[in-house]
Structures are given as C-alpha cells and as structure tokens.
PDB file of C-alpha atoms in Angstrom:
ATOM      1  CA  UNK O  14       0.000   0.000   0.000  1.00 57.00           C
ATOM      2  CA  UNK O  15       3.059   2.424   0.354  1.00 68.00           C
ATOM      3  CA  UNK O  16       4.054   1.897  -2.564  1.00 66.00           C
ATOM      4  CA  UNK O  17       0.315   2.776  -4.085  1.00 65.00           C
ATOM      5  CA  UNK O  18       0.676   6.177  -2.206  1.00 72.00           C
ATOM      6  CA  UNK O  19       3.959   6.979  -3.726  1.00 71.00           C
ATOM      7  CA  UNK O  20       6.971   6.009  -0.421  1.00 75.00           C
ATOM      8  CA  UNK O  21       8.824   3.435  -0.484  1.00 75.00           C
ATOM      9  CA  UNK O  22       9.161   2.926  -4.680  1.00 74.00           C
ATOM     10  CA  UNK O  23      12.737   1.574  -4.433  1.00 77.00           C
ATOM     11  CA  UNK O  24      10.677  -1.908  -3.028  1.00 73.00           C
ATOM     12  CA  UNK O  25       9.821  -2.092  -6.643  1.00 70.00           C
ATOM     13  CA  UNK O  26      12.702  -3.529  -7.711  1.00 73.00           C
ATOM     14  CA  UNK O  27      13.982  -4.894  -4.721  1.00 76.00           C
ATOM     15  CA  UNK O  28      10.999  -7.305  -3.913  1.00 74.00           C
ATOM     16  CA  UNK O  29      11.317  -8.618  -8.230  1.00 75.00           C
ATOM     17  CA  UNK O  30      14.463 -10.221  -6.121  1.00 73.00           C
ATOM     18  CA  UNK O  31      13.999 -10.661  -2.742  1.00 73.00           C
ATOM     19  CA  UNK O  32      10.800 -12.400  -2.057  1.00 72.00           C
ATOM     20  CA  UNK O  33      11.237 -16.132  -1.114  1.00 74.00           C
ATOM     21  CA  UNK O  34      13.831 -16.805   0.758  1.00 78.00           C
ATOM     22  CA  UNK O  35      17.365 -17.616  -0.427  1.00 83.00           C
ATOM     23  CA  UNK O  36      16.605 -20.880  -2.243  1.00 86.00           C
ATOM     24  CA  UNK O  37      13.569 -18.750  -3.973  1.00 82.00           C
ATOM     25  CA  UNK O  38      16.661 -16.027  -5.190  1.00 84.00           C
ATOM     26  CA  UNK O  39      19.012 -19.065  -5.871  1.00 89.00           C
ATOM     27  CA  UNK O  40      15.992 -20.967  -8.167  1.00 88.00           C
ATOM     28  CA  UNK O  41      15.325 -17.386 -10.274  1.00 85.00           C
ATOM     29  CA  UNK O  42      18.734 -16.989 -10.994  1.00 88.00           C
ATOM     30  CA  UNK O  43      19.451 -20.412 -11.905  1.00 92.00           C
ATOM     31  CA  UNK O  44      16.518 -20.150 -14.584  1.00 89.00           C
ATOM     32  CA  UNK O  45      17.247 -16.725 -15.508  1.00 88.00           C
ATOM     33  CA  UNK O  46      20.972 -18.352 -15.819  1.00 90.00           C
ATOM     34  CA  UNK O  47      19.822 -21.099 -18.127  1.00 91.00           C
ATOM     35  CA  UNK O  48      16.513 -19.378 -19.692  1.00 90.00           C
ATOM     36  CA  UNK O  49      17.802 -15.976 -19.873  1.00 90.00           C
ATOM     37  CA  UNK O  50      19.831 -15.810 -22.775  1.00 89.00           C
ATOM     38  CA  UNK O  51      17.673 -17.385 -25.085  1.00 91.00           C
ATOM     39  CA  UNK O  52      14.968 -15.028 -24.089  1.00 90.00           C
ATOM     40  CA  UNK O  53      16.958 -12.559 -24.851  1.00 92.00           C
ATOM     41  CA  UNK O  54      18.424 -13.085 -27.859  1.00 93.00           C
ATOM     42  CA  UNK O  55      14.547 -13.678 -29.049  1.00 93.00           C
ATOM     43  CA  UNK O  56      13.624  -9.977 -27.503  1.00 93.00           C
ATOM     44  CA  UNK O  57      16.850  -8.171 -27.940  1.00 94.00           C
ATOM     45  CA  UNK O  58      18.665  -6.976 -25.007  1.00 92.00           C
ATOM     46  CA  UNK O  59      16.150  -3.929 -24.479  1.00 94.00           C
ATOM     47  CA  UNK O  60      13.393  -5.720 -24.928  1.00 93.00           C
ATOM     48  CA  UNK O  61      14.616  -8.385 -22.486  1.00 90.00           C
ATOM     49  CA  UNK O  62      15.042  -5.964 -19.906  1.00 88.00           C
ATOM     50  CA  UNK O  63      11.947  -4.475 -20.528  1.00 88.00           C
ATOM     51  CA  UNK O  64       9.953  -7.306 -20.206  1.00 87.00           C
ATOM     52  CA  UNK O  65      12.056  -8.691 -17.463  1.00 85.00           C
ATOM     53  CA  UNK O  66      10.958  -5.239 -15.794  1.00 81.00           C
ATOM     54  CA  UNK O  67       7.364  -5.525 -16.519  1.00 82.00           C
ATOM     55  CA  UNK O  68       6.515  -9.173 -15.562  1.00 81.00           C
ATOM     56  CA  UNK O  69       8.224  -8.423 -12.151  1.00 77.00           C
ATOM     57  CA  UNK O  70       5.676  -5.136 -11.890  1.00 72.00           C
ATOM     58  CA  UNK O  71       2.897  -7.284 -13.014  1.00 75.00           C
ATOM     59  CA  UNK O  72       4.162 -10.168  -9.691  1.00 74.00           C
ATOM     60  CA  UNK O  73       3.795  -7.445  -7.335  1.00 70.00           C
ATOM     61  CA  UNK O  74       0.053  -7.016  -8.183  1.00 69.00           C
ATOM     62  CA  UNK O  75      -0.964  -9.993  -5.686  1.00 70.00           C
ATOM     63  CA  UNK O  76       0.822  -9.382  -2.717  1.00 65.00           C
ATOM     64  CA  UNK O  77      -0.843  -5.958  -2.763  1.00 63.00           C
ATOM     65  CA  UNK O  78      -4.086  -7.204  -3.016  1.00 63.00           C
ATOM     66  CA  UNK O  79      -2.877  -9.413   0.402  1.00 63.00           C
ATOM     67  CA  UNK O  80      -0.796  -7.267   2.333  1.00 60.00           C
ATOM     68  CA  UNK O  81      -2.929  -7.253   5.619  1.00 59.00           C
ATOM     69  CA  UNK O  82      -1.837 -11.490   5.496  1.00 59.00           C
ATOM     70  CA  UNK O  83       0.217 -12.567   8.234  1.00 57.00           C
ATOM     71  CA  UNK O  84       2.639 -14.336   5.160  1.00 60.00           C
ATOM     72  CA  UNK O  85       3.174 -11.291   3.223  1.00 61.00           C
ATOM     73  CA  UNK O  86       3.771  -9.363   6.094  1.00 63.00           C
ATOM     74  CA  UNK O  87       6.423 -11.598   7.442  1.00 65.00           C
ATOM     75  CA  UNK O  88       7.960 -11.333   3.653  1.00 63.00           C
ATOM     76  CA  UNK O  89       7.827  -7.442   3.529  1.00 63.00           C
ATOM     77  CA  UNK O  90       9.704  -7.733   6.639  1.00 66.00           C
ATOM     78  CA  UNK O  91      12.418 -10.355   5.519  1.00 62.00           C
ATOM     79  CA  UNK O  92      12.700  -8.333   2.106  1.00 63.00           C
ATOM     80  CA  UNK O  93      13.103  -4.897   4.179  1.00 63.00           C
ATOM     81  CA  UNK O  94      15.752  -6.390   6.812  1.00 65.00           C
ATOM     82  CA  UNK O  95      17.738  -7.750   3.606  1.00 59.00           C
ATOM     83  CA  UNK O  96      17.273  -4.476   1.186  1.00 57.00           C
ATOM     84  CA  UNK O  97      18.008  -1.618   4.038  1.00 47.00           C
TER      85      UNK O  97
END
C-alpha cells in the first residue's frame, strides 16, 4: 500500500528479487541463468530488460491485493531487513 501512495518505490525492484527466501533467489537466478539468454536473444537486449521489468511489476500485483496477510507481512519484513 506504500508503494500505491507513492513512499517506499525503491521496493519495486527490490521485492522482483527478494521475495522467497534464499533458495527462492538461488531458483530465479538459476533459470534466468539457463533461460535468460535465449529469451533474450529472441527480444533483444532492451526488450529483455523491458519485459524482465514488466513481468516483475505485473508479480507485485498480488501481494498488494494481500498485504494485511500474516505471510506477506512476514515477507515485507524479511525483504526490508535484507534491502536496508
């Protein structure tokens, strides 16, 4: 919800990454290690990032629509100890 009234816009980016747990970050960068490069090649290198940028907007539409839950709160507060 901050981020819906404008503070706290650097969690943006920061929860595309840290949202899961290590094993989570460890898993995405595996497949982005493996996947990645195709998908790029396919999209180019700005539309890689650009999509790359946009799916991870589009992920953060759910735990907004659940951020009262006891889970997402306890992974907005892992993600904010880890990003401060």
């Amino acid at each position: 919800a901050e981020v819906l009234k404008g503070r706290d816009l650097h969690s943006l980016i920061t929860s595309m990454f840290l949202h899961g747990g290590w094993m989570h970050l460890i898993g995405n960068l595996l497949f982005l290690w493996i996947f990645g490069d195709n998908l790029e090649d396919q999209l180019g290198h700005v539309g890689f990032h650009l999509a790359l940028s946009r799916l991870g907007c589009l992920g953060l539409l759910p735990p907004q629509a659940f951020q009262n839950t006891v889970k997402a709160a306890a992974l907005h507060r892992w993600a904010a100890k880890w990003c401060a």
